[in-house]
Short mmCIF file of N, CA and C in Angstrom, two decimals:
data_model
loop_
_atom_site.label_atom_id
_atom_site.label_comp_id
_atom_site.label_asym_id
_atom_site.label_seq_id
_atom_site.Cartn_x
_atom_site.Cartn_y
_atom_site.Cartn_z
N GLN C 1 117.50 106.62 24.16
CA GLN C 1 117.02 107.42 25.27
C GLN C 1 115.94 106.53 25.98
N VAL C 2 116.15 106.33 27.20
CA VAL C 2 115.06 105.48 27.91
C VAL C 2 114.16 106.49 28.57
N GLN C 3 112.89 106.18 28.58
CA GLN C 3 111.79 106.98 29.20
C GLN C 3 111.22 106.10 30.27
N LEU C 4 111.00 106.70 31.41
CA LEU C 4 110.34 106.09 32.58
C LEU C 4 109.12 106.99 32.90
N VAL C 5 107.93 106.42 33.03
CA VAL C 5 106.71 107.15 33.22
C VAL C 5 106.03 106.70 34.52
N GLU C 6 105.93 107.35 35.58
CA GLU C 6 105.33 106.92 36.80
C GLU C 6 103.89 107.38 36.76
N SER C 7 103.04 106.53 37.48
CA SER C 7 101.67 106.85 37.60
C SER C 7 101.20 106.21 38.95
N GLY C 8 100.04 106.64 39.43
CA GLY C 8 99.42 105.98 40.53
C GLY C 8 99.52 106.90 41.84
N GLY C 9 100.12 108.00 41.81
CA GLY C 9 100.20 108.80 42.96
C GLY C 9 98.87 109.42 43.29
N GLY C 10 98.76 110.05 44.45
CA GLY C 10 97.50 110.75 44.85
C GLY C 10 97.38 111.03 46.26
N LEU C 11 96.23 111.41 46.73
CA LEU C 11 96.08 111.73 48.25
C LEU C 11 95.29 110.64 48.88
N VAL C 12 95.83 110.24 50.01
CA VAL C 12 95.24 109.06 50.73
C VAL C 12 95.29 109.39 52.28
N GLN C 13 94.38 108.88 52.94
CA GLN C 13 94.54 109.04 54.36
C GLN C 13 95.47 108.15 55.09
N ALA C 14 96.05 108.54 56.16
CA ALA C 14 97.04 107.66 56.91
C ALA C 14 96.36 106.24 57.11
N GLY C 15 97.15 105.20 56.95
CA GLY C 15 96.73 103.95 57.02
C GLY C 15 96.25 103.30 55.68
N GLY C 16 96.04 104.10 54.73
CA GLY C 16 95.63 103.68 53.47
C GLY C 16 96.70 103.08 52.56
N SER C 17 96.35 102.82 51.34
CA SER C 17 97.32 102.14 50.40
C SER C 17 97.24 102.88 49.08
N LEU C 18 98.38 102.74 48.37
CA LEU C 18 98.38 103.24 46.99
C LEU C 18 99.37 102.31 46.25
N ARG C 19 99.25 102.19 44.99
CA ARG C 19 100.22 101.39 44.13
C ARG C 19 100.69 102.24 43.10
N LEU C 20 102.02 102.40 43.02
CA LEU C 20 102.68 103.25 41.98
C LEU C 20 103.07 102.29 40.82
N SER C 21 103.10 102.79 39.60
CA SER C 21 103.55 102.00 38.43
C SER C 21 104.64 102.90 37.77
N CYS C 22 105.52 102.20 37.15
CA CYS C 22 106.52 102.90 36.41
C CYS C 22 106.82 102.09 35.17
N ALA C 23 106.35 102.63 33.94
CA ALA C 23 106.58 101.92 32.63
C ALA C 23 107.78 102.36 31.92
N ALA C 24 108.52 101.42 31.48
CA ALA C 24 109.90 101.84 30.82
C ALA C 24 109.74 101.58 29.30
N SER C 25 110.46 102.36 28.58
CA SER C 25 110.40 102.27 27.14
C SER C 25 111.27 101.29 26.48
N GLU C 26 112.33 100.82 27.27
CA GLU C 26 113.36 99.92 26.61
C GLU C 26 112.95 98.52 26.61
N ARG C 27 113.55 97.73 25.60
CA ARG C 27 113.25 96.33 25.38
C ARG C 27 114.03 95.49 26.22
N THR C 28 115.18 95.98 26.82
CA THR C 28 116.00 95.15 27.72
C THR C 28 115.74 95.44 29.12
N PHE C 29 114.57 95.88 29.45
CA PHE C 29 114.15 96.22 30.80
C PHE C 29 114.54 95.31 31.83
N ARG C 30 114.49 93.96 31.49
CA ARG C 30 114.63 92.82 32.46
C ARG C 30 116.06 92.83 32.95
N LEU C 31 117.01 93.40 32.20
CA LEU C 31 118.44 93.35 32.49
C LEU C 31 118.88 94.34 33.62
N TYR C 32 118.02 95.30 33.92
CA TYR C 32 118.35 96.42 34.87
C TYR C 32 117.72 96.36 36.21
N THR C 33 118.50 96.96 37.08
CA THR C 33 117.84 97.21 38.40
C THR C 33 116.90 98.43 38.30
N MET C 34 115.83 98.25 38.88
CA MET C 34 114.87 99.34 39.01
C MET C 34 114.64 99.71 40.47
N GLY C 35 114.71 101.07 40.64
CA GLY C 35 114.59 101.56 42.00
C GLY C 35 113.48 102.56 42.20
N TRP C 36 113.01 102.68 43.43
CA TRP C 36 112.06 103.84 43.78
C TRP C 36 112.73 104.66 44.75
N PHE C 37 112.75 105.99 44.52
CA PHE C 37 113.25 106.98 45.52
C PHE C 37 112.11 107.93 45.80
N ARG C 38 112.30 108.79 46.83
CA ARG C 38 111.31 109.80 47.10
C ARG C 38 112.03 111.07 47.62
N GLN C 39 111.32 112.21 47.46
CA GLN C 39 111.94 113.47 47.96
C GLN C 39 110.74 114.30 48.53
N ALA C 40 110.87 114.55 49.71
CA ALA C 40 109.86 115.45 50.55
C ALA C 40 110.37 116.81 50.40
N PRO C 41 109.43 117.80 50.51
CA PRO C 41 109.92 119.23 50.48
C PRO C 41 110.98 119.58 51.42
N GLY C 42 112.06 120.27 51.05
CA GLY C 42 113.12 120.65 51.91
C GLY C 42 114.09 119.47 52.34
N LYS C 43 113.89 118.31 51.75
CA LYS C 43 114.75 117.13 52.14
C LYS C 43 115.44 116.64 50.89
N GLU C 44 116.49 115.83 51.11
CA GLU C 44 117.19 115.16 50.03
C GLU C 44 116.36 114.02 49.49
N ARG C 45 116.69 113.70 48.23
CA ARG C 45 116.09 112.49 47.70
C ARG C 45 116.58 111.24 48.49
N GLU C 46 115.73 110.30 48.83
CA GLU C 46 116.18 109.10 49.52
C GLU C 46 115.75 107.89 48.89
N PHE C 47 116.48 106.83 49.09
CA PHE C 47 116.20 105.53 48.55
C PHE C 47 114.96 104.93 49.25
N VAL C 48 114.12 104.31 48.46
CA VAL C 48 112.96 103.57 49.05
C VAL C 48 113.12 102.02 48.86
N ALA C 49 113.22 101.61 47.60
CA ALA C 49 113.29 100.17 47.34
C ALA C 49 113.99 100.03 45.96
N ALA C 50 114.53 98.83 45.86
CA ALA C 50 115.08 98.35 44.43
C ALA C 50 114.86 96.91 44.18
N ILE C 51 114.89 96.53 42.98
CA ILE C 51 114.59 95.21 42.57
C ILE C 51 115.44 94.89 41.27
N LEU C 52 116.00 93.70 41.26
CA LEU C 52 116.52 93.06 40.06
C LEU C 52 115.93 91.70 39.95
N GLY C 53 116.69 90.67 40.57
CA GLY C 53 116.06 89.44 40.96
C GLY C 53 115.61 89.54 42.32
N SER C 54 116.49 90.01 43.23
CA SER C 54 116.06 90.07 44.62
C SER C 54 115.66 91.57 44.83
N THR C 55 115.21 91.86 46.09
CA THR C 55 114.72 93.21 46.49
C THR C 55 115.35 93.67 47.75
N TYR C 56 115.34 95.00 47.75
CA TYR C 56 115.96 95.60 48.98
C TYR C 56 115.11 96.83 49.37
N TYR C 57 114.93 97.07 50.67
CA TYR C 57 114.12 98.16 51.14
C TYR C 57 114.91 99.08 52.19
N ALA C 58 114.44 100.32 52.09
CA ALA C 58 114.84 101.13 53.19
C ALA C 58 114.16 100.76 54.55
N ASP C 59 114.84 100.94 55.61
CA ASP C 59 114.18 100.44 56.92
C ASP C 59 112.84 101.14 57.14
N SER C 60 112.72 102.45 56.67
CA SER C 60 111.59 103.17 56.93
C SER C 60 110.27 102.69 56.35
N VAL C 61 110.52 101.84 55.35
CA VAL C 61 109.31 101.25 54.56
C VAL C 61 109.32 99.72 54.64
N LYS C 62 110.30 99.09 55.13
CA LYS C 62 110.27 97.69 55.27
C LYS C 62 109.03 97.10 56.03
N GLY C 63 108.36 96.19 55.36
CA GLY C 63 107.14 95.49 56.01
C GLY C 63 105.93 96.31 55.55
N ARG C 64 106.02 97.48 54.98
CA ARG C 64 104.87 98.23 54.51
C ARG C 64 104.74 98.37 53.03
N PHE C 65 105.92 98.47 52.36
CA PHE C 65 105.93 98.73 50.92
C PHE C 65 106.49 97.41 50.34
N THR C 66 106.11 97.09 49.06
CA THR C 66 106.53 96.02 48.31
C THR C 66 106.91 96.44 46.92
N ILE C 67 108.02 96.09 46.47
CA ILE C 67 108.42 96.35 45.03
C ILE C 67 108.26 95.15 44.23
N SER C 68 107.87 95.21 43.01
CA SER C 68 107.73 94.15 42.20
C SER C 68 107.85 94.60 40.78
N ARG C 69 107.99 93.70 39.85
CA ARG C 69 108.25 94.02 38.41
C ARG C 69 107.57 93.01 37.51
N ASP C 70 107.12 93.38 36.35
CA ASP C 70 106.59 92.65 35.32
C ASP C 70 107.38 92.78 34.08
N ASN C 71 108.28 91.96 33.80
CA ASN C 71 109.31 92.15 32.64
C ASN C 71 108.63 92.13 31.33
N ALA C 72 107.49 91.38 31.30
CA ALA C 72 106.67 91.27 30.00
C ALA C 72 106.05 92.68 29.64
N LYS C 73 105.74 93.40 30.70
CA LYS C 73 105.16 94.69 30.58
C LYS C 73 106.10 95.88 30.67
N ASN C 74 107.45 95.56 30.97
CA ASN C 74 108.39 96.65 31.23
C ASN C 74 107.95 97.62 32.24
N THR C 75 107.39 97.04 33.35
CA THR C 75 106.77 97.87 34.32
C THR C 75 107.32 97.44 35.72
N VAL C 76 107.59 98.37 36.54
CA VAL C 76 107.97 98.09 38.00
C VAL C 76 106.86 98.83 38.87
N TYR C 77 106.50 98.19 39.99
CA TYR C 77 105.40 98.61 40.85
C TYR C 77 105.97 98.89 42.37
N LEU C 78 105.25 99.70 42.95
CA LEU C 78 105.61 99.99 44.33
C LEU C 78 104.22 99.93 45.09
N GLN C 79 103.91 98.88 45.75
CA GLN C 79 102.75 98.73 46.66
C GLN C 79 103.01 99.36 48.03
N MET C 80 102.21 100.32 48.32
CA MET C 80 102.52 101.09 49.57
C MET C 80 101.26 100.87 50.44
N ASN C 81 101.47 100.20 51.58
CA ASN C 81 100.38 99.84 52.52
C ASN C 81 100.63 100.60 53.89
N SER C 82 99.69 100.69 54.72
CA SER C 82 99.88 101.38 55.99
C SER C 82 100.63 102.72 55.92
N LEU C 83 100.22 103.51 55.04
CA LEU C 83 100.81 104.83 54.72
C LEU C 83 100.79 105.78 55.97
N LYS C 84 101.81 106.52 56.08
CA LYS C 84 101.92 107.47 57.11
C LYS C 84 102.18 108.87 56.59
N PRO C 85 101.81 109.87 57.26
CA PRO C 85 102.02 111.21 56.80
C PRO C 85 103.57 111.55 56.43
N GLU C 86 104.45 110.81 57.05
CA GLU C 86 105.84 111.08 56.71
C GLU C 86 106.27 110.38 55.33
N ASP C 87 105.34 109.69 54.80
CA ASP C 87 105.61 109.10 53.42
C ASP C 87 105.27 110.10 52.30
N THR C 88 104.76 111.23 52.79
CA THR C 88 104.33 112.25 51.71
C THR C 88 105.65 112.77 50.97
N ALA C 89 105.59 112.65 49.66
CA ALA C 89 106.82 113.03 48.85
C ALA C 89 106.41 112.91 47.48
N VAL C 90 107.41 113.34 46.58
CA VAL C 90 107.37 112.96 45.18
C VAL C 90 108.19 111.68 45.03
N TYR C 91 107.53 110.75 44.42
CA TYR C 91 108.18 109.42 44.28
C TYR C 91 108.71 109.22 42.86
N TYR C 92 109.90 108.77 42.60
CA TYR C 92 110.50 108.78 41.38
C TYR C 92 110.98 107.20 41.13
N CYS C 93 110.86 106.75 39.96
CA CYS C 93 111.49 105.45 39.63
C CYS C 93 112.70 105.72 38.90
N ALA C 94 113.65 104.82 38.83
CA ALA C 94 114.84 105.08 38.18
C ALA C 94 115.51 103.70 37.76
N ARG C 95 116.41 103.74 36.77
CA ARG C 95 117.15 102.50 36.30
C ARG C 95 118.59 102.60 36.58
N ALA C 96 119.17 101.48 36.97
CA ALA C 96 120.55 101.35 37.22
C ALA C 96 121.09 100.11 36.52
N VAL C 97 122.45 100.19 36.20
CA VAL C 97 123.05 99.05 35.60
C VAL C 97 123.33 97.84 36.60
N ARG C 98 123.63 98.36 37.77
CA ARG C 98 124.01 97.30 38.83
C ARG C 98 122.95 97.53 40.01
N PHE C 99 122.83 96.49 40.86
CA PHE C 99 122.00 96.50 42.01
C PHE C 99 122.62 97.39 43.11
N THR C 100 121.91 98.59 43.29
CA THR C 100 122.50 99.64 44.22
C THR C 100 121.38 100.45 44.80
N THR C 101 121.68 101.06 46.03
CA THR C 101 120.78 102.03 46.68
C THR C 101 121.12 103.39 46.44
N VAL C 102 122.19 103.76 45.74
CA VAL C 102 122.82 105.03 45.57
C VAL C 102 122.16 105.76 44.49
N ALA C 103 121.54 106.88 44.70
CA ALA C 103 120.86 107.58 43.64
C ALA C 103 121.82 107.97 42.40
N GLY C 104 123.09 108.32 42.73
CA GLY C 104 124.02 108.72 41.73
C GLY C 104 124.28 107.59 40.80
N GLU C 105 123.98 106.39 41.04
CA GLU C 105 124.23 105.29 40.12
C GLU C 105 123.13 104.88 39.23
N TYR C 106 122.09 105.57 39.50
CA TYR C 106 120.86 105.49 38.56
C TYR C 106 120.99 106.39 37.46
N ASP C 107 120.90 105.83 36.27
CA ASP C 107 121.16 106.80 35.03
C ASP C 107 119.90 107.30 34.34
N TYR C 108 118.78 106.76 34.56
CA TYR C 108 117.53 107.41 33.94
C TYR C 108 116.51 107.41 35.04
N TRP C 109 115.72 108.49 34.97
CA TRP C 109 114.71 108.84 36.04
C TRP C 109 113.39 109.20 35.32
N GLY C 110 112.35 108.92 36.11
CA GLY C 110 111.06 109.27 35.62
C GLY C 110 110.84 110.74 36.15
N GLN C 111 109.69 111.28 35.81
CA GLN C 111 109.45 112.65 36.16
C GLN C 111 108.84 112.78 37.53
N GLY C 112 108.41 111.78 38.25
CA GLY C 112 107.94 111.77 39.57
C GLY C 112 106.44 111.78 39.54
N THR C 113 105.98 111.25 40.72
CA THR C 113 104.49 111.25 41.03
C THR C 113 104.36 111.63 42.50
N GLN C 114 103.38 112.54 42.74
CA GLN C 114 103.22 113.03 44.10
C GLN C 114 102.36 112.04 44.92
N VAL C 115 102.75 111.73 46.01
CA VAL C 115 102.06 111.01 47.02
C VAL C 115 101.84 111.83 48.37
N THR C 116 100.63 112.08 48.74
CA THR C 116 100.32 112.87 49.85
C THR C 116 99.42 112.06 50.87
N VAL C 117 99.87 111.91 52.12
CA VAL C 117 99.15 111.15 53.08
C VAL C 117 98.70 112.06 54.12
N SER C 118 97.40 112.12 54.37
CA SER C 118 96.84 113.09 55.32
C SER C 118 96.69 112.39 56.61
N SER C 119 96.83 113.08 57.75
CA SER C 119 96.64 112.55 58.97
C SER C 119 95.29 112.56 59.55
#
């Protein structure tokens, strides 16, 4: 059983920055795609970013968010800059066997961390 634990969420003013972290329990972390998704109240979960060797971003966050990983620490990060109120959501990290933006193809999920951006 793989465990993913997110941290780093919080309340920030518009224009500010936050860095989310997701620590994985598995030893073969480096072999898997790691993704970040988010879900705002009343909305469906949406893709934010993914990383294996390369990276891919949703258009809504491109140029503002950066996904990275430290395989030695089994950790993936999401650096979020120039935050907007519409970025407010619960952010989840997840693991997939292949490089994908489709939530249904991710097999393990963290519990989520709340990000709130005030205007």
